[in-house]
C-alpha positions in Angstrom: 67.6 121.6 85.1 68.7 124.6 83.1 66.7 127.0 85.0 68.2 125.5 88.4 71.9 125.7 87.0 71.0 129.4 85.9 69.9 130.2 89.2 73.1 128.4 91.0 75.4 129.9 88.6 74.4 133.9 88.3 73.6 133.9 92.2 75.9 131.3 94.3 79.0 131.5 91.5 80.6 134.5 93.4 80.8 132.3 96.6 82.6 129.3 94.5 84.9 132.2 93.1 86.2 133.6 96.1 86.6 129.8 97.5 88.7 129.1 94.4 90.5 132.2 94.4 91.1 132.0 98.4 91.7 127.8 97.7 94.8 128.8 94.5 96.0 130.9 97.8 96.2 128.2 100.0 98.0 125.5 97.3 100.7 128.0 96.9 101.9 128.6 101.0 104.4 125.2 100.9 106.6 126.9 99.1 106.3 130.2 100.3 106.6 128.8 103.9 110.3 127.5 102.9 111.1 131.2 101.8 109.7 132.9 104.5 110.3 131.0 107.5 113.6 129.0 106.5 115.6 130.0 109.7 112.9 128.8 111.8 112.6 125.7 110.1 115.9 125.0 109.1 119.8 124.4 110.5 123.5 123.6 109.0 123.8 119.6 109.1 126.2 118.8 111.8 127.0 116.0 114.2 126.5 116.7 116.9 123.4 115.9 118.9 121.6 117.5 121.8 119.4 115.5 124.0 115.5 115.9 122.9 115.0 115.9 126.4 117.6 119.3 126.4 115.8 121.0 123.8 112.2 120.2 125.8 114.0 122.5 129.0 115.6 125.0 126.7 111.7 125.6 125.2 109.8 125.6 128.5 112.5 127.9 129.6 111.5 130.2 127.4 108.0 130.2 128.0 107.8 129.5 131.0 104.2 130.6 131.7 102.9 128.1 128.4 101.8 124.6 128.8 103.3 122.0 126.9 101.4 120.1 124.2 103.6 118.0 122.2 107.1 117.6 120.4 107.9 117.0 117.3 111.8 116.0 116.7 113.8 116.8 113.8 113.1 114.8 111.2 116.4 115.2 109.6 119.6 116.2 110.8 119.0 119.9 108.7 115.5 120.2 110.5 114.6 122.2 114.0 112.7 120.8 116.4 109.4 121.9 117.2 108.2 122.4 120.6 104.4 123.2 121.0 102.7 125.0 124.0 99.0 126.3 124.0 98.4 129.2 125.8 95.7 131.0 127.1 95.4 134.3 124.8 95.7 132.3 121.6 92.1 131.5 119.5 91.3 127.5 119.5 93.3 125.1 117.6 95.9 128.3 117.9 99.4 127.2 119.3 102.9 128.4 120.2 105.4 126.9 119.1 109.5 127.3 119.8 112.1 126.0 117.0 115.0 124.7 118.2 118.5 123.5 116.6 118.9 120.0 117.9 122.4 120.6 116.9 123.1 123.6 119.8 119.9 124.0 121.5 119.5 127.1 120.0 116.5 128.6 119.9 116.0 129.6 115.9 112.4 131.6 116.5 108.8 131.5 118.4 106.1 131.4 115.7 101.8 130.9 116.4 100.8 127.7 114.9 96.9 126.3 113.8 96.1 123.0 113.7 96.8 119.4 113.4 99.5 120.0 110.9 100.9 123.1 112.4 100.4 125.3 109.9 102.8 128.2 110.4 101.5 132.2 110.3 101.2 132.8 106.7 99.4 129.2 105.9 97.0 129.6 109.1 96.3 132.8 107.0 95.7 131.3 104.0 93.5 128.5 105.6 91.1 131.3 107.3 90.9 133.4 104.8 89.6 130.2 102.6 87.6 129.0 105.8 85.8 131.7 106.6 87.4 135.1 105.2 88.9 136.0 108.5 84.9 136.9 109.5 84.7 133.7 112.5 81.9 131.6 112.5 80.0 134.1 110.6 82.4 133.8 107.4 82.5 129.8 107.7 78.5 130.2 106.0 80.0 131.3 102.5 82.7 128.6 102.4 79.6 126.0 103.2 77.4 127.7 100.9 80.2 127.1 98.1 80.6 123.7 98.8 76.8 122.8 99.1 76.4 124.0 95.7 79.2 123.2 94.0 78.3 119.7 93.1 74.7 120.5 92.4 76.1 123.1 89.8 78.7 121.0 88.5 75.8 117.7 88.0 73.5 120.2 86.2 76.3 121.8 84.2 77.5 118.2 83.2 73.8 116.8 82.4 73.1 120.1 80.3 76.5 119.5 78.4 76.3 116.0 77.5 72.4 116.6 76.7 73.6 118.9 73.9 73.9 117.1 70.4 77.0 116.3 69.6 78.2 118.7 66.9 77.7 121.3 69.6 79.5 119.7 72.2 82.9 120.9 70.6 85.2 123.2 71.7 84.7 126.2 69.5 87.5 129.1 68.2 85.4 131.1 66.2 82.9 133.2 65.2 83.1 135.3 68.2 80.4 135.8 70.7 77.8 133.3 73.0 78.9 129.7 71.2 82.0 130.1 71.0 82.2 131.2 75.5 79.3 128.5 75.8 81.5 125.8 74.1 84.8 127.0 76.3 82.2 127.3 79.5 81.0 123.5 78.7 83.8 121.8 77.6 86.3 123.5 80.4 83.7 122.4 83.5 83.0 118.8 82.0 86.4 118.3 81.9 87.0 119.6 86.3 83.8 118.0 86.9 85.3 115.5 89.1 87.6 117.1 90.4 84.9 119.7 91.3 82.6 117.0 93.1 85.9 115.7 95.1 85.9 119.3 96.2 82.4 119.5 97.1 82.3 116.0 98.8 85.6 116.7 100.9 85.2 120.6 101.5 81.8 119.3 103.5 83.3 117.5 105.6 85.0 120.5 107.1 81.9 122.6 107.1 80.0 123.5 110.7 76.6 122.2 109.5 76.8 119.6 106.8 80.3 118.8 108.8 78.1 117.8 112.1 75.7 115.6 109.8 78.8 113.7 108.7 80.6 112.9 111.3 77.0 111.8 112.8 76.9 109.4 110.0 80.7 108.1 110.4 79.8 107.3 114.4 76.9 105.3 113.5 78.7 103.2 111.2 82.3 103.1 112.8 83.5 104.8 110.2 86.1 107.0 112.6 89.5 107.7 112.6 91.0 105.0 115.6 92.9 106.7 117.9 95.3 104.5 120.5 94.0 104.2 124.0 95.8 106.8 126.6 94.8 105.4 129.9 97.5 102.7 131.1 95.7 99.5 132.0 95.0 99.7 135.7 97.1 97.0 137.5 100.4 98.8 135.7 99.1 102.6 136.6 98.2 101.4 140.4 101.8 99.5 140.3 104.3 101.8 138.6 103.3 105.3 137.4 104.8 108.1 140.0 105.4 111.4 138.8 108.7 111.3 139.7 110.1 108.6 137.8 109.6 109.3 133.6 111.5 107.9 130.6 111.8 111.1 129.3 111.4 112.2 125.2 114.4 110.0 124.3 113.6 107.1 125.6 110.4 107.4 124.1 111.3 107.8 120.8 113.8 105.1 120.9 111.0 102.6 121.7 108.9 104.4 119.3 111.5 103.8 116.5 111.6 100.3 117.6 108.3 100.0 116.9 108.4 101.2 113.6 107.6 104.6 113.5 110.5 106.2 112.0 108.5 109.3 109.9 108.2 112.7 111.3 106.4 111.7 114.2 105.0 114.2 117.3 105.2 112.8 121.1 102.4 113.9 123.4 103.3 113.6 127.3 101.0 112.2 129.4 98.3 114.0 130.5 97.9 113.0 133.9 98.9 110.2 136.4 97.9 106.6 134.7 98.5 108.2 131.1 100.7 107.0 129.0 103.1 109.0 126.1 101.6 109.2 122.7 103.6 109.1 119.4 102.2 109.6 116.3 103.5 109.6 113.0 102.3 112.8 110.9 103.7 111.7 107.3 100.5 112.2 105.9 102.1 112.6 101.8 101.9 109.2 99.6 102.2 106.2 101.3 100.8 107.6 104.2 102.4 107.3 107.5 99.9 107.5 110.4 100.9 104.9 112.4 100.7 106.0 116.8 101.6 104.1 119.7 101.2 104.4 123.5 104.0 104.3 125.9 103.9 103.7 129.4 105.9 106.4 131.3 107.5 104.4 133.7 108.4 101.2 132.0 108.4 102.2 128.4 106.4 99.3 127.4 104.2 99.8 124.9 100.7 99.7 125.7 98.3 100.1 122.7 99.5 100.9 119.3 97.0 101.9 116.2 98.4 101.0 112.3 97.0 103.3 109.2 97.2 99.9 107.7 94.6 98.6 110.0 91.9 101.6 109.8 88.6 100.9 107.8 88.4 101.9 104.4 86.4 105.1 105.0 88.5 106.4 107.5 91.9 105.6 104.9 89.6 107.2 102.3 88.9 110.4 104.5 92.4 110.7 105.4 93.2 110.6 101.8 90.7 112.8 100.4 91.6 115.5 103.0 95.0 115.6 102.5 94.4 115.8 98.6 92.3 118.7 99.3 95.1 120.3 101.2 97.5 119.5 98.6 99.8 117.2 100.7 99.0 113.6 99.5 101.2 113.7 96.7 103.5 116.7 97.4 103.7 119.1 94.6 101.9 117.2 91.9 99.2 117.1 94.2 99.7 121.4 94.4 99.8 121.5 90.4 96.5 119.5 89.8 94.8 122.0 92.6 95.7 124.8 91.2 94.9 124.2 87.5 91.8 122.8 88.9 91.4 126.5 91.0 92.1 128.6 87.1 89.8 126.3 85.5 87.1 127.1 88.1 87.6 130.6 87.5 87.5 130.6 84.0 84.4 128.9 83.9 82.8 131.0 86.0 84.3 134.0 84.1 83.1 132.8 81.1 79.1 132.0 82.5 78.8 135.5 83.7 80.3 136.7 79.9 77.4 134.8 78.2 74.9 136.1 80.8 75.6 139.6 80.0 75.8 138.7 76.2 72.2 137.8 76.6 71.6 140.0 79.4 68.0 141.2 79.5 68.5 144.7 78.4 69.2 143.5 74.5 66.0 142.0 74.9 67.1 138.6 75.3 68.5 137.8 78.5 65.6 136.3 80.3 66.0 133.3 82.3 64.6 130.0 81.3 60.8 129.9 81.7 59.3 127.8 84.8 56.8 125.6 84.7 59.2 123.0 83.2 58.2 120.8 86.0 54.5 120.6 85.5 55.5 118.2 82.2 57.3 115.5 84.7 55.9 112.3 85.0 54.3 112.1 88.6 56.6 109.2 89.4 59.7 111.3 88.9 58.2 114.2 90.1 57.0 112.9 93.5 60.7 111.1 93.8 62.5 114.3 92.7 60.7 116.1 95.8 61.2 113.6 98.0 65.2 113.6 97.5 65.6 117.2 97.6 63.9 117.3 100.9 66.4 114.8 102.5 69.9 116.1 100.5 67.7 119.7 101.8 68.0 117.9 105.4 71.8 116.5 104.8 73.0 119.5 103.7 71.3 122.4 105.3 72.2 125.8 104.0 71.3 124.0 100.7 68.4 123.3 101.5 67.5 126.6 103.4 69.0 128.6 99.9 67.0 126.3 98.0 64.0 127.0 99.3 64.6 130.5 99.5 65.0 131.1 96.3 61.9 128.9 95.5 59.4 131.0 97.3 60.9 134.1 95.8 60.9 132.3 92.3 57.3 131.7 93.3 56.1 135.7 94.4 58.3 136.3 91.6 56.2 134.4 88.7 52.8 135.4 90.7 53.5 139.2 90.2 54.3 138.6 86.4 50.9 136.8 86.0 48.9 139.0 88.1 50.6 141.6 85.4 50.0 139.6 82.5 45.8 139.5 84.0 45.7 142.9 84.2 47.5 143.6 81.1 44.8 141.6 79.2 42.0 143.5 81.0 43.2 146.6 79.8 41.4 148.3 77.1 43.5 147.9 73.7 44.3 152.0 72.3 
């Protein structure tokens, strides 16, 4: 165990720096959002009222050569609305989006968005550079590699901590030197070690490899996200869907409000004949609001509707766990715990390399623990330890790819110093 964490932490720690470093980033861009793109995002309160159907022209008016994806109205009278296009020269899950006063129909600015939540220039920023460090799919390894680790460090951390007796478990002021940075390294990462593994667990879920084994895992046992159905049921779309006859936006919204979704919501159009309007609530702070209905076009009857309060437990606790990792569960207490989670992260690691180099090999005591450890396991344990490792090696590949890696180098590694030792001792003494 202590090797292993010596290993993780001297070669994988600058990975989990930089994500915590890139992830402190990333908490603070709410705020600096407001600052930066407050004429975009918000107007003077007034009274008056354009149509959300006006707004919709003014935006495809100005780009006229986008195609619409969604709306999302003002959520209060001193908020724009936000009209979303994708188009063509913009990367994937890149969008366009015009800002418009739903007082005037003014158009307050044309910013590129990313993702679900329409994160705006300077958070998509943020979120790549934490993703992947701007380096495509390339970059995404390191982010994985962090997060495939993270836990295992933090377990072995913990379980070498607690081992300790407990006189040496305290936090330690003085005398200067390797206890007293071991006793802020150990007490400092028991105390984020949940917080760590919440981390871990959720950042994987994002990840390309260890990502694809999840959701493989959430399919097979229904554990998805619902989603309402967008087809209209076939004896209403052979009836009454034509083109040419259409609710419009605020129609839709009115029966959506009906309905019960009266959060910032975001209305999808149909996306062909016999498709229906989607609305979906995107609240996603504490309680959450996820609620979405379908509309039909035509009637504005409402043809399938989805509740957060109906989705399985693993789906709620996805939803949840995400959003905490983004910071937007519980607004900014939610940003506060991140990012004294992201400076006790750093410290710690900070503080491990500090006792590495106190002990670094050059003043003759730095070596790494010696192996072999594992030759005094029972073969009960031992034959179980190998067998999990290869399937948490399987589940989470570039884990198990590192790990072995460093296990056949470990292994040349301790073959050279014995074929050393050998011919050390069959050297003639002076």
């Amino acid at each position: 165990m202590l090797r292993l964490h010596f290993f993780a932490g001297v070669l994988v720690a600058p990975f989990i720096l930089i994500a915590a470093i890139t992830g402190l980033l990333y908490v603070l861009t709410p705020q600096l959002e407001e600052a930066i793109y407050g004429q975009q995002l918000h107007v003077p309160a007034t009274e008056d009222q354009v149509p959300l159907s006006t707004q919709v022209n003014v935006a495809r008016n100005a780009l006229p050569e986008a195609e619409l994806k969604a709306v999302r109205p003002a959520a209060t009278s001193t908020d724009t609305t936000q009209v979303i296009f994708t188009a063509l020269e913009l990367p994937e899950s890149y969008f366009r989006t015009v800002f418009v006063d739903p007082h005037d129909a003014e158009i307050r600015g044309v910013l590129d968005t990313y993702g679900s939540n329409q994160a705006l220039p300077l958070r998509a920023w943020a979120s790549e550079l934490h993703r992947g460090l701007h380096l495509g799919d390339l970059g995404r390894v390191y982010s994985e590699l962090a997060a495939s680790w993270l836990w295992v460090v933090v377990l072995g951390g913990v379980a070498l901590w607690f081992g300790r007796r407990r006189v040496t478990r305290k936090l330690r002021m003085r005398p200067p030197g390797r206890t007293r940075v071991l006793s802020w390294h150990g007490v400092t990462g028991a105390g984020i070690g949940v917080g760590l593994l919440f981390l871990s667990a959720t950042g994987l879920t994002w990840s390309t490899f260890t990502g694809g084994n999840i959701g493989k895992v959430r399919e097979t046992l229904s554990w998805e996200t619902p989603a309402v159905a967008k087809g209209l049921p076939m004896r209403v779309s052979c009836e009454q869907s034509d083109r040419r006859i259409d609710i419009g936006y605020d129609q839709v919204r009115q029966v959506a409000t009906h309905h019960g979704l009266t959060g910032q919501v975001e209305i999808t159009p149909p996306e062909h004949i016999g498709a229906a309007y989607t609305v979906q609530e995107t609240g996603r702070s504490w309680p959450t609001q996820q609620d979405s209905v379908a509309i039909h076009p035509v009637t504005g009857q409402i043809t399938d509707s989805v509740r957060f309060a109906d989705y399985p437990l693993m789906a709620k606790l996805s939803r949840w766990g995400v959003d905490a990792h983004m910071g937007l569960l519980f607004g900014w207490p939610n940003q506060v715990v991140l990012a004294a989670l992201m400076i006790a992260a750093i410290c710690v690691i900070i503080w491990g390399y500090r006792m590495w180099w106190l002990r670094r090999p050059t003043r003759g005591f730095g070596h790494p623990p010696s192996r072999g450890a594992w030759r005094r396991l029972p073969i009960p344990l031992l034959l179980g330890g190998v067998l999990v490792t290869i399937g948490v090696g399987c589940a989470v590949p570039l884990l198990g790819i590192s790990l072995l890696a460093f296990l056949c180098v470990d292994a040349l590694l301790g073959m050279r110093g014995t074929v050393a030792s050998e011919d050390s001792a069959r050297r003639p003494s002076g």
